[in-house]
XYZ file of C-alpha atoms in Angstrom:
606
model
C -35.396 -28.522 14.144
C -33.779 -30.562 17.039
C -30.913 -33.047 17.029
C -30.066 -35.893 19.110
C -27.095 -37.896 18.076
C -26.805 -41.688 19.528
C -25.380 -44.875 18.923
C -26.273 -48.257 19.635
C -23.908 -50.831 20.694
C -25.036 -54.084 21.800
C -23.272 -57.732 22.108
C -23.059 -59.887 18.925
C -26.605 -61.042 18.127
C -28.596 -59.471 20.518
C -30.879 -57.870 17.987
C -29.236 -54.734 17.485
C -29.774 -54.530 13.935
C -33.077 -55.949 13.661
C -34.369 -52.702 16.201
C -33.074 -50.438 14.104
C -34.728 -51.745 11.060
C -38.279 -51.279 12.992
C -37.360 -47.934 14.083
C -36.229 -47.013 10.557
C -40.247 -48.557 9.472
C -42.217 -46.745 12.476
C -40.352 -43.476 11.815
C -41.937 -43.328 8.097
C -38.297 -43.632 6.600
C -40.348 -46.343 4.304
C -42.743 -45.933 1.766
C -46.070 -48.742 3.045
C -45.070 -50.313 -0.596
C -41.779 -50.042 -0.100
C -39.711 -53.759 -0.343
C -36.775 -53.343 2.232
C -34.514 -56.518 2.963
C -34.071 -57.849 6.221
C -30.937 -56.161 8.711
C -31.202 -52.946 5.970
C -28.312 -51.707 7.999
C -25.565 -54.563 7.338
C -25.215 -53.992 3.855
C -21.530 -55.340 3.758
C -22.123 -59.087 1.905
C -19.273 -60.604 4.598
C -22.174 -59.152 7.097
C -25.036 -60.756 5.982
C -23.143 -64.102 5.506
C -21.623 -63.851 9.297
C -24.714 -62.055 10.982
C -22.407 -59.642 12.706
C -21.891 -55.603 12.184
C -18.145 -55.127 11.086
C -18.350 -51.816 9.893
C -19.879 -48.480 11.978
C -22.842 -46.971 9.692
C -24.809 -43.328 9.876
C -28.029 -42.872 9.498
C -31.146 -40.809 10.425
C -35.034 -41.149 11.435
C -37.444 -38.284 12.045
C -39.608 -38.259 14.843
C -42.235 -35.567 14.831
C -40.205 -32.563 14.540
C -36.668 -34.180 16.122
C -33.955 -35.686 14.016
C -32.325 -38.357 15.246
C -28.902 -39.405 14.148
C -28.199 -43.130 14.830
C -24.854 -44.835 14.631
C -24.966 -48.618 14.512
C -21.276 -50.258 16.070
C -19.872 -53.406 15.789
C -20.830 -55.632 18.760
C -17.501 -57.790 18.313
C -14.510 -56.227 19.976
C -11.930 -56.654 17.169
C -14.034 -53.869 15.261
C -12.938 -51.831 18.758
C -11.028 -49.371 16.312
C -14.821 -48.606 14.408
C -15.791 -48.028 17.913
C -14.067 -46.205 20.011
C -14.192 -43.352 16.730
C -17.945 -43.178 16.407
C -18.744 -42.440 20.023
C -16.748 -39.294 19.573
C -20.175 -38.133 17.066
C -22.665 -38.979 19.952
C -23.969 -37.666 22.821
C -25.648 -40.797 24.299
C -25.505 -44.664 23.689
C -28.382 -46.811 22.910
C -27.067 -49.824 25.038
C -29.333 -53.133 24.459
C -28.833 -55.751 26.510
C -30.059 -60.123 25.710
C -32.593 -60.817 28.734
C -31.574 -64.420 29.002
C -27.875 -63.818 28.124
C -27.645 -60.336 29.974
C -24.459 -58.565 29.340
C -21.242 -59.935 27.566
C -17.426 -59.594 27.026
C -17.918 -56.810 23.942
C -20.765 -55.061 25.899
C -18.459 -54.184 28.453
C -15.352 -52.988 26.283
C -17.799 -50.658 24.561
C -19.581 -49.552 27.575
C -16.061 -49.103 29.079
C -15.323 -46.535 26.064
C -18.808 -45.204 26.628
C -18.507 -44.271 30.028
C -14.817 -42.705 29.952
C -16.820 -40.304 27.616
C -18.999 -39.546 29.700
C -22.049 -40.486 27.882
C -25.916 -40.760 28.607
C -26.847 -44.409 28.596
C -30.237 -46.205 27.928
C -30.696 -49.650 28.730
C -32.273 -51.862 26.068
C -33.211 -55.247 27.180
C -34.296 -57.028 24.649
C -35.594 -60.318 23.460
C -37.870 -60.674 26.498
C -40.533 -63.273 25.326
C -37.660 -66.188 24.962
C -38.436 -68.931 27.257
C -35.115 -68.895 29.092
C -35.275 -64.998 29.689
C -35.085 -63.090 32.997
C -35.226 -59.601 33.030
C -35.053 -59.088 36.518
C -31.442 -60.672 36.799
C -30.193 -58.802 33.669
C -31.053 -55.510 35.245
C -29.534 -55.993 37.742
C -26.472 -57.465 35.917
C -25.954 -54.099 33.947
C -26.130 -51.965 36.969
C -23.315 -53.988 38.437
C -21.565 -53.684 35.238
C -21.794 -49.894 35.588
C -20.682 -49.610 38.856
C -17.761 -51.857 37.930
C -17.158 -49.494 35.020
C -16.969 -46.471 37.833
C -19.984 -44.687 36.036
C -21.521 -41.456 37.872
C -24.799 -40.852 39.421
C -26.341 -39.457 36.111
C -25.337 -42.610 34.132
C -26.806 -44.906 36.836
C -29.945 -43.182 36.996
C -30.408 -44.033 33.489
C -33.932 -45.536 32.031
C -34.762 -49.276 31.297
C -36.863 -50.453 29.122
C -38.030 -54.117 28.296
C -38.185 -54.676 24.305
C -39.095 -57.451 21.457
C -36.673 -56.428 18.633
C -37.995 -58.526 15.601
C -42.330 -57.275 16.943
C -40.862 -54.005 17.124
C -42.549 -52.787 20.234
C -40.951 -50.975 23.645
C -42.221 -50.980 27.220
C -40.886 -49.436 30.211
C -41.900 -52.180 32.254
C -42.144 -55.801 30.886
C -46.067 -56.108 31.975
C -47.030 -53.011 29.975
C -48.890 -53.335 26.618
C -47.139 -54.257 23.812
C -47.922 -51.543 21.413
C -44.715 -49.928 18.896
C -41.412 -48.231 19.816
C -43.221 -44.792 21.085
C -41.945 -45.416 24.588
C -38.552 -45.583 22.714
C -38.403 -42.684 20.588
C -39.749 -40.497 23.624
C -37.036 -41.899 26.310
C -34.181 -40.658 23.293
C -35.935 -36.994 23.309
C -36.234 -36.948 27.480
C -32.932 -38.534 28.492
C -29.935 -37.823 25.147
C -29.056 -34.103 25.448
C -29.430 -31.949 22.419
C -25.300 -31.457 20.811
C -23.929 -28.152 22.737
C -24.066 -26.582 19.690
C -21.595 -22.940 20.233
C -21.167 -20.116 18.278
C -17.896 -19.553 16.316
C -16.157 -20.589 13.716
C -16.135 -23.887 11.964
C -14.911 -26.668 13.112
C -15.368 -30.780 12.821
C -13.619 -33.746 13.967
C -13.235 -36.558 10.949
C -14.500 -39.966 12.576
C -15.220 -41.959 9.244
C -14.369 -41.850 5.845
C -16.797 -43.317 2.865
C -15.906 -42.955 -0.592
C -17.342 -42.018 -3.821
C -16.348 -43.069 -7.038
C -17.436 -39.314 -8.372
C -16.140 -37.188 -5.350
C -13.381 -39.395 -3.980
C -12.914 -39.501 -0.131
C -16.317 -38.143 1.972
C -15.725 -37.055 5.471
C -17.923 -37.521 8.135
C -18.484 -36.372 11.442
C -20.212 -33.931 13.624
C -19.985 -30.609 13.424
C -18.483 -29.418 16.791
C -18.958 -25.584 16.630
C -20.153 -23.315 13.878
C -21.764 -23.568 10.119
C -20.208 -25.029 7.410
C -21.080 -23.761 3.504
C -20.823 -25.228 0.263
C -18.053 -23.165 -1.276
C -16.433 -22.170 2.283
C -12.278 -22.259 2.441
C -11.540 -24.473 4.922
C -7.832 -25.812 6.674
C -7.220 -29.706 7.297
C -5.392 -29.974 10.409
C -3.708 -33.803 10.870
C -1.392 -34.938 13.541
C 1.759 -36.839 12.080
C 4.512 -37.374 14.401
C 4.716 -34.746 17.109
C 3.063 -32.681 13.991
C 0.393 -30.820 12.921
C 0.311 -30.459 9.106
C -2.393 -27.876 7.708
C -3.606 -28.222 4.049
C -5.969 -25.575 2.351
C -9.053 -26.913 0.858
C -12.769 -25.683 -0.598
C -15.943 -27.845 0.685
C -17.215 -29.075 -2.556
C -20.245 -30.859 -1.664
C -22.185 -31.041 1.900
C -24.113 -33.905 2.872
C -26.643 -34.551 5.682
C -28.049 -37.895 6.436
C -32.542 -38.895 6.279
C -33.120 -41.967 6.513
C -30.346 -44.364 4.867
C -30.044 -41.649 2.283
C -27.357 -38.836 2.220
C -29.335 -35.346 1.069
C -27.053 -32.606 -0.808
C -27.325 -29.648 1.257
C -25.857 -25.701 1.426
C -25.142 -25.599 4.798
C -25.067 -27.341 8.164
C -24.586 -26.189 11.521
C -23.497 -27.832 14.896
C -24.456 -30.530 16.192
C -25.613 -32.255 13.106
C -23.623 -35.343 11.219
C -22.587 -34.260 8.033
C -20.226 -35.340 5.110
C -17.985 -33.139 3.155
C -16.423 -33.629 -0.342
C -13.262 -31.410 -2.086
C -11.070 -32.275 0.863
C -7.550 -34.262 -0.367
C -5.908 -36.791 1.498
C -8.160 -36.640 4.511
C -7.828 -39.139 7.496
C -9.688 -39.943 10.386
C -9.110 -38.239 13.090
C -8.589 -34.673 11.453
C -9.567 -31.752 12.118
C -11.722 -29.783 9.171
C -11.962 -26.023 10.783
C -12.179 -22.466 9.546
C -9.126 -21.745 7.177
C -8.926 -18.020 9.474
C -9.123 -19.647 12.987
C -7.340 -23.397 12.595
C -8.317 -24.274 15.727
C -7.489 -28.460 15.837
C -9.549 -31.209 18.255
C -7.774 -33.578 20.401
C -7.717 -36.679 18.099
C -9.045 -40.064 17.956
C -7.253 -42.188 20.237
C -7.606 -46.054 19.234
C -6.034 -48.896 21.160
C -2.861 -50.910 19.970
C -3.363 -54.246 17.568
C -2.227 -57.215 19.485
C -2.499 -59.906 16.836
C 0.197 -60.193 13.355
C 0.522 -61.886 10.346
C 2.713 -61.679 7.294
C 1.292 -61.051 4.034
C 3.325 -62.099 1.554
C 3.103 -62.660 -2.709
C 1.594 -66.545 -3.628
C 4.578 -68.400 -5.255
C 3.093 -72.048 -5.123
C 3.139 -74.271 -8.210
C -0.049 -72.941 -8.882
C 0.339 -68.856 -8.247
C -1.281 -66.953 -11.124
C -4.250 -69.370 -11.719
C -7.345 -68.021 -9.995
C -6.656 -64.700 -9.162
C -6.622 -61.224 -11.101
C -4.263 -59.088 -8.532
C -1.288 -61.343 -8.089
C 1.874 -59.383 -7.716
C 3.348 -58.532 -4.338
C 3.019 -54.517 -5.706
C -0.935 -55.293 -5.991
C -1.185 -56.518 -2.807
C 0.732 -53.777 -0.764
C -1.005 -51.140 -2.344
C -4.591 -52.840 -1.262
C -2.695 -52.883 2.182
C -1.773 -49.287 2.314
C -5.184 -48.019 1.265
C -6.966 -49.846 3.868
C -4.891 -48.450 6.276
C -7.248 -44.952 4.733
C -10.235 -46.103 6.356
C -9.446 -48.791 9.251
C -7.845 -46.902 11.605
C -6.438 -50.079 13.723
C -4.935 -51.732 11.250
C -0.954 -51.025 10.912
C 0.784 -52.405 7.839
C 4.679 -52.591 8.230
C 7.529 -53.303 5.739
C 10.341 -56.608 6.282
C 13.650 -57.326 5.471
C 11.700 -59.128 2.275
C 10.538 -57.242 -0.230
C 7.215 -59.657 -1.032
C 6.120 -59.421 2.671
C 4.878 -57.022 4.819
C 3.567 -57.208 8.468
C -0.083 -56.576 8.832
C -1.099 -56.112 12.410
C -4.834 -55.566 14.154
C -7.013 -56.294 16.719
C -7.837 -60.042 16.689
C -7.727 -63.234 14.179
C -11.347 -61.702 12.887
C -10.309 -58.220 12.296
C -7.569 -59.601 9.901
C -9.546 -62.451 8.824
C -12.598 -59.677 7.461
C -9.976 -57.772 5.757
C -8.201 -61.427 4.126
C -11.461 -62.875 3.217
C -12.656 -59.298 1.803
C -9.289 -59.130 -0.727
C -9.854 -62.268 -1.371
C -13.449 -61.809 -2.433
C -11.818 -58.542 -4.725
C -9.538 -61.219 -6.796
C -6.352 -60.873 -4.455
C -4.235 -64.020 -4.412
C -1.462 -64.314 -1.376
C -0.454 -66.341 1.424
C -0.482 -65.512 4.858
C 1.461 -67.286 7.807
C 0.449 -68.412 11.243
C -0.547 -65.237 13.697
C 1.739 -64.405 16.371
C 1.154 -62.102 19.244
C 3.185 -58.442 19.558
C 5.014 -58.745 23.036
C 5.961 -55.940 24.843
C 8.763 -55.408 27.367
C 7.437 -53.953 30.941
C 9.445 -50.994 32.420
C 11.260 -53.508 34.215
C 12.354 -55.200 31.279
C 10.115 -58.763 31.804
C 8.421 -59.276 28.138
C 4.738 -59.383 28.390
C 2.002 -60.940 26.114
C -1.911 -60.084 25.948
C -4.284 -62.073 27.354
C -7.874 -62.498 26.553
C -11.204 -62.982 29.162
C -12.489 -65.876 27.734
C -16.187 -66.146 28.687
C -18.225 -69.784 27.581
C -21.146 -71.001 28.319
C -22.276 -74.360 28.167
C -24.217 -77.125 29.072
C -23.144 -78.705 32.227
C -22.714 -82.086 30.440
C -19.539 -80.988 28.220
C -17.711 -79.080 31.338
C -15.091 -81.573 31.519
C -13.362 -81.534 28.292
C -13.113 -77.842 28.019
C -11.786 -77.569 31.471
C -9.255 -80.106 30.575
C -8.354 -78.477 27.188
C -8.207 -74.524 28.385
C -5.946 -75.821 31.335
C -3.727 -77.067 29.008
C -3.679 -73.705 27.228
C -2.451 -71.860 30.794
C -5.691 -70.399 31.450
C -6.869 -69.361 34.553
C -10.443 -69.616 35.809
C -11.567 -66.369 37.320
C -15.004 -67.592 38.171
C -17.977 -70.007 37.395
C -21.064 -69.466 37.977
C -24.762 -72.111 37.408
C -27.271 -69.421 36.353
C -29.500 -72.059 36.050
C -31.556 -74.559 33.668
C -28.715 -76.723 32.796
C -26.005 -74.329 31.610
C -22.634 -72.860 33.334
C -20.982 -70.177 32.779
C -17.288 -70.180 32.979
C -14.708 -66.760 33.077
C -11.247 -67.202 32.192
C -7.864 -65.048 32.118
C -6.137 -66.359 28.895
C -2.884 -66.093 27.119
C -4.269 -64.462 23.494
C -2.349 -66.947 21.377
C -3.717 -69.932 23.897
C -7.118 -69.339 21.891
C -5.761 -69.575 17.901
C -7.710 -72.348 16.509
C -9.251 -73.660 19.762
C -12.641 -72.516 18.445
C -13.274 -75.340 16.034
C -11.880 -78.176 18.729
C -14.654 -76.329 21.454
C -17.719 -76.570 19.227
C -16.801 -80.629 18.749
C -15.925 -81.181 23.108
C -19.450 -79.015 23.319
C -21.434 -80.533 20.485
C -22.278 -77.317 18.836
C -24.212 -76.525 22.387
C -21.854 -74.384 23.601
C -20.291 -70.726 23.213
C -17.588 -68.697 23.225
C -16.724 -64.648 23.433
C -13.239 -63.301 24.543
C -11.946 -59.634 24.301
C -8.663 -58.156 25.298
C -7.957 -57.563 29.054
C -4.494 -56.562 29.169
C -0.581 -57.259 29.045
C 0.828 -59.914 31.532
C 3.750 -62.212 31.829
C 5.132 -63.987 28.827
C 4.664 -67.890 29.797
C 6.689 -69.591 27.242
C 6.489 -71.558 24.363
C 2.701 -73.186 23.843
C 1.971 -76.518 21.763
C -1.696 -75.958 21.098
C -1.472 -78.393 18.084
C -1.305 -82.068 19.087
C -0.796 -83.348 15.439
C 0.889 -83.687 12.408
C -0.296 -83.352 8.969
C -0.117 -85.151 5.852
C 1.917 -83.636 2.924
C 1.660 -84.098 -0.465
C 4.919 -85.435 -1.929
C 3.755 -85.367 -5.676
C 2.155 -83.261 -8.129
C -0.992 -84.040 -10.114
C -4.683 -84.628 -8.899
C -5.727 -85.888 -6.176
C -7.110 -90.178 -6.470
C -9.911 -91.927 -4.615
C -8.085 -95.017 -4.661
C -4.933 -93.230 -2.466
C -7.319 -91.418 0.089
C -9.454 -94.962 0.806
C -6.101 -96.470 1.663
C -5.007 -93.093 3.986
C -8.508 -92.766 5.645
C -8.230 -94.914 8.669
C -5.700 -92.776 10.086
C -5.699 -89.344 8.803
C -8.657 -86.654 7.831
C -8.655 -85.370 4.739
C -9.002 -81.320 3.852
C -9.291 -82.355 0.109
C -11.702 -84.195 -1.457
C -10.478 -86.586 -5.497
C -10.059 -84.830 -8.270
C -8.835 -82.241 -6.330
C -5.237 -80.622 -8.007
C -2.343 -81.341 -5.506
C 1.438 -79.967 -5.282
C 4.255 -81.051 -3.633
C 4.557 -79.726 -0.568
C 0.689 -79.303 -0.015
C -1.038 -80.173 3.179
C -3.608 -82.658 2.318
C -4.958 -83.654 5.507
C -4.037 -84.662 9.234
C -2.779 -87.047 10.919
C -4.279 -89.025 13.537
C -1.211 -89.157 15.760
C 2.027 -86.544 16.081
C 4.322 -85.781 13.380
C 4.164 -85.064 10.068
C 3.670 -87.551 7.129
C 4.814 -87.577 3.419
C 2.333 -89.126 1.356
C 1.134 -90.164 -2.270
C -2.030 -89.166 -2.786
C -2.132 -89.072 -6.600
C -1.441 -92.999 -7.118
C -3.770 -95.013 -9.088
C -4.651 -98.549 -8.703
C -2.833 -101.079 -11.088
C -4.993 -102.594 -13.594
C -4.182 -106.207 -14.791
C -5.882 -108.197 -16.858
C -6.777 -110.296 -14.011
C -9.907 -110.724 -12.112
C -9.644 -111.182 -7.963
C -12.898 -111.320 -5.697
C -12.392 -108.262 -3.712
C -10.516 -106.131 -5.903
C -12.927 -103.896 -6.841
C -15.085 -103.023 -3.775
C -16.411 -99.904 -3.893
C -14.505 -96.619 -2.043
C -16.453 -94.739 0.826
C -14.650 -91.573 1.629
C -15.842 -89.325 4.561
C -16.303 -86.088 3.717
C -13.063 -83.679 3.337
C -12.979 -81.494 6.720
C -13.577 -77.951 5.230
C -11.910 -74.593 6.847
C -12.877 -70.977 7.244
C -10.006 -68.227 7.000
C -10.409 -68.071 10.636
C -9.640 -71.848 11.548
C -6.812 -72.376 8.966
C -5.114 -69.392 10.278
C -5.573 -71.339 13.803
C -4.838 -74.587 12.496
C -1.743 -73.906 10.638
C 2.514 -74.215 12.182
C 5.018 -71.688 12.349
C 6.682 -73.934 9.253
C 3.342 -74.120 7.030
C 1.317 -70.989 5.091
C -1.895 -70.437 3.775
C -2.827 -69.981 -0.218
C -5.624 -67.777 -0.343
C -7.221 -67.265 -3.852
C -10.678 -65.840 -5.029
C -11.664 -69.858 -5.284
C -9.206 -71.736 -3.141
C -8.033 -71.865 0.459
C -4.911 -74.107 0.747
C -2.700 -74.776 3.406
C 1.141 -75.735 2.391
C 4.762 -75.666 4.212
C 6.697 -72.808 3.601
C 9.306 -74.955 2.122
C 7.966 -77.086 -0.436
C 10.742 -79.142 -1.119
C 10.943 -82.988 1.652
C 14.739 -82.689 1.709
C 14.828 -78.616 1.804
C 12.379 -79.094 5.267
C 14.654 -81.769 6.585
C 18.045 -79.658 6.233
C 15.727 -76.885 7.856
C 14.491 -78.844 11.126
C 18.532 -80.040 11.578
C 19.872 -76.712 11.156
C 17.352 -75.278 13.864
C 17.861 -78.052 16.111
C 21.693 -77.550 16.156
């Protein structure tokens, strides 16, 4: 039987997922009676909610007498770490492309990867009946993107073809017959190579790790040279500081993938995507080979995190209360065995012993993991993110910066111009692709952007949108205000009263709503001009026994303003924290105490 082994990497929301669910139904991986969800592939709940692919997935469809091993990848480029290790199992890329939209800031950094591997491309563009779509343009778009991204002759003579994900139908030219995804399946056979399968003995690079509650860790990967047997003796090579360490161990169990399934197998040779069971303490990245020839692979380079945060144990007034792990031992250990499977991540120790330093890739990469601990009963609180400087070889510090690419109507340009020059950013190009919308490209500071998503989608109306990814270190350009002003603080405990937020509304906006359980110290709301503002939000109204016309007019309270992870971690000072708990998201100063913040601000001002 043949193998082809590919992945498909698209932009967020370009239909990536939806294609493979059609290919998965025309291949016969269904049963006709069969009730499959929608997306099959993002089975991750945080996936479904968000619409996005965070974590890399295997699977397999048979086409006549070809297996074909797919790998779906994270569009978004703070998943770069899930990335850059699954194009080590393939030997092509599946690259599909918006027609109207044509290709964007994460469809380069994966193409980038892509082509430094030397891959076979296919171009996907897809979504071709919306109204605003052109083709045309987009094809030619991606072949300047591969010529930008130096790609050679081979890659550029790769195949097009024009695609409806959610008909599930394929054309290699956008006035042929709609019909199925034939023309798709047959330009995988003609254009992927088969894996160079050679002789020898065993050997496989680790590029993910699933686990099993029976089995414990599962390796996968391809199988670079060789057959591996149930049973066989095998040596774990992984690369520790300047090391190799080498660890005996038996292959319990062997895996292959059909369909979304995994199928128990004896033996697999090269080329094909496998997992193995029995082997301890395995990490991604290592090297499984043949315990008489322990030959090791290069391993799996991923890029540095640029974004931190401290983690550190909940000790509010109301710690303990919602959630089930609560100790600062808990939490580290849920740390440190993350750290098994996402290979980006670092996790760091501090001076304190309740805190560590968890870096990654963006304010979603740590945001997924947060909001996924939280959703497991975790309870912490996390400060504001700050980017990891670097000092250049001559000694300047340098910070990351982000291309920021937005598009938007051409009504709402002026605000966002306004607001991103105020965040140092500097416009590398603008361009009218027509029918009312602009595109603009900026060169960003990374820390410019924390929390200026929310204040885009209000300057834009909702109409616009926003995509960044990392471009590189430059110079450090100083300290950066990007929060205009204060907040309201809670100065009492008890619940929060209708009668205290009616008399507060006209210049503040709430995050809480009555009823609502406040401590001292808690951030309640914001304030509609600079500077922070203690404030009684638990008082009553004074009942008399007297009667006054107007006394008792009824309250009208605007709804609370409600935050994601994402924005509070935006939102919130160097001075304030967020609570997260399984139910709650609240945002507090680190010091709780109004006179222990006031000795504070006058010892760091002297």
């Amino acid at each position: 039987m043949q193998i082809r082994n590919i992945a498909i990497i698209a932009h967020v929301d370009h239909g990536k997922t939806t294609l493979v669910d059609h290919m998965l139904r025309q291949a016969g991986t269904f049963r006709e009676n069969q009730q499959v969800q929608e997306r099959v592939m993002d089975s991750n709940p945080l996936e479904r909610e968000r619409g996005i692919t965070i974590l890399a997935k295997n699977l397999s469809v048979r086409w006549h007498d070809t297996k074909v091993n797919i790998v779906d990848t994270p569009g978004h480029s703070d998943f770069g770490g899930e990335v850059e290790r699954i194009l080590r199992m393939v030997d092509g890329v599946v690259l599909l492309v918006d027609a109207a939209e044509g290709p964007m800031p994460q469809t380069r950094f994966v193409t980038r990867k892509a082509m430094e591997l030397g891959l076979q491309p296919i171009v996907i563009i897809n979504k071709i009946d919306r109204g605003d779509a052109d083709p045309h343009r987009v094809h030619d778009e991606v072949l300047e993107l591969f010529m930008e991204l130096e790609a050679d002759d081979h890659q550029l003579d790769c195949p097009f073809l024009y695609a409806v994900g959610r008909e599930g139908v394929a054309m290699r030219s956008p006035e042929e017959e709609r019909k199925d995804l034939t023309p798709l399946f047959e330009t995988i056979l003609e254009t992927i190579p088969a894996p160079r399968a050679s002789e020898g003995p065993f050997q496989m690079l680790v590029s993910t790790i699933d686990y099993s509650p029976y089995l414990g860790r599962l390796a996968i990967g391809k199988i670079e040279r060789g057959t591996g047997r149930v049973g066989d003796t095998v040596v774990l090579v992984t690369h520790g500081d300047n090391t190799a360490q080498m660890t005996r161990n038996k292959i319990s169990k062997l895996y292959t993938f059909d369909g979304l399934e995994r199928h128990e197998t004896e033996s697999a040779s090269a080329g094909d995507v496998v997992a193995l069971a029995g082997l301890t303490d395995v990490e991604i990245g290592a090297t499984v080979c043949d315990a008489e020839n322990p030959d090791a692979l290069e391993g799996i380079a991923v890029e540095e995190p640029t974004v931190s945060v401290d983690i550190m144990l909940n000790n509010s007034p109301f710690a303990g209360r919602e959630g089930k792990y609560v100790t600062s031992r808990q939490v580290r250990d849920r740390l440190f065995k993350e750290l098994e499977s996402n290979v980006a991540l670092r996790v760091e120790e501090t001076d304190s012993p309740d805190t560590l330093t968890v870096s990654g890739r963006g304010e979603l990469h740590l945001g997924i993991l947060m909001e996924t601990m939280r959703r497991e009963g975790y309870e912490f609180a996390v400060s504001r993110p700050r980017v990891i400087l670097k000092k250049a070889p001559d000694g300047q510090l340098q910070e990351p910066y982000e291309e920021v690419t937005i598009d938007l109507p051409e009504t709402h340009m002026g605000p966002v111009i306004e607001k991103m020059g105020q965040r140092r950013a500097e416009m590398l190009e603008m361009r009218n692709p027509g029918g009312g919308l602009v595109r603009l490209v900026y060169k960003t500071p990374a820390r410019a952007l924390f929390g200026y998503r929310s204040e885009f989608l209000t300057d834009t109306r909702g109409e616009g949108t926003l995509h960044h990814r990392f471009l590189e270190y430059g110079p450090f350009v100083g300290s950066m205000n990007t929060r205009s002003r204060g907040v309201l603080v809670s100065m009492m405990n008890g619940e929060a009263v209708a009668f205290s937020l009616g008399n507060l509304q006209e210049r503040s906006t709430f995050f809480i709503e009555p009823g609502v359980p406040v401590y001292e110290g808690m951030i309640v709301g914001e304030n509609s001009r600079p500077g922070d503002m203690e404030v009684n939000v638990t008082r009553g109204k004074k009942l008399t026994n007297m009667r006054a016309s107007g006394s008792d007019d009824n309250i009208l309270l605007e709804p609370p303003k409600v935050m994601t992870l994402e924005d509070a971690m935006g939102y919130i000072a160097d001075d304030e924290l967020i609570e997260v708990t399984p139910k709650s998201l609240r945002l507090r100063k680190r010091l709780l105490n109004a006179n222990d913040r006031k000795k504070a601000s006058r010892a760091a001002s002297a």
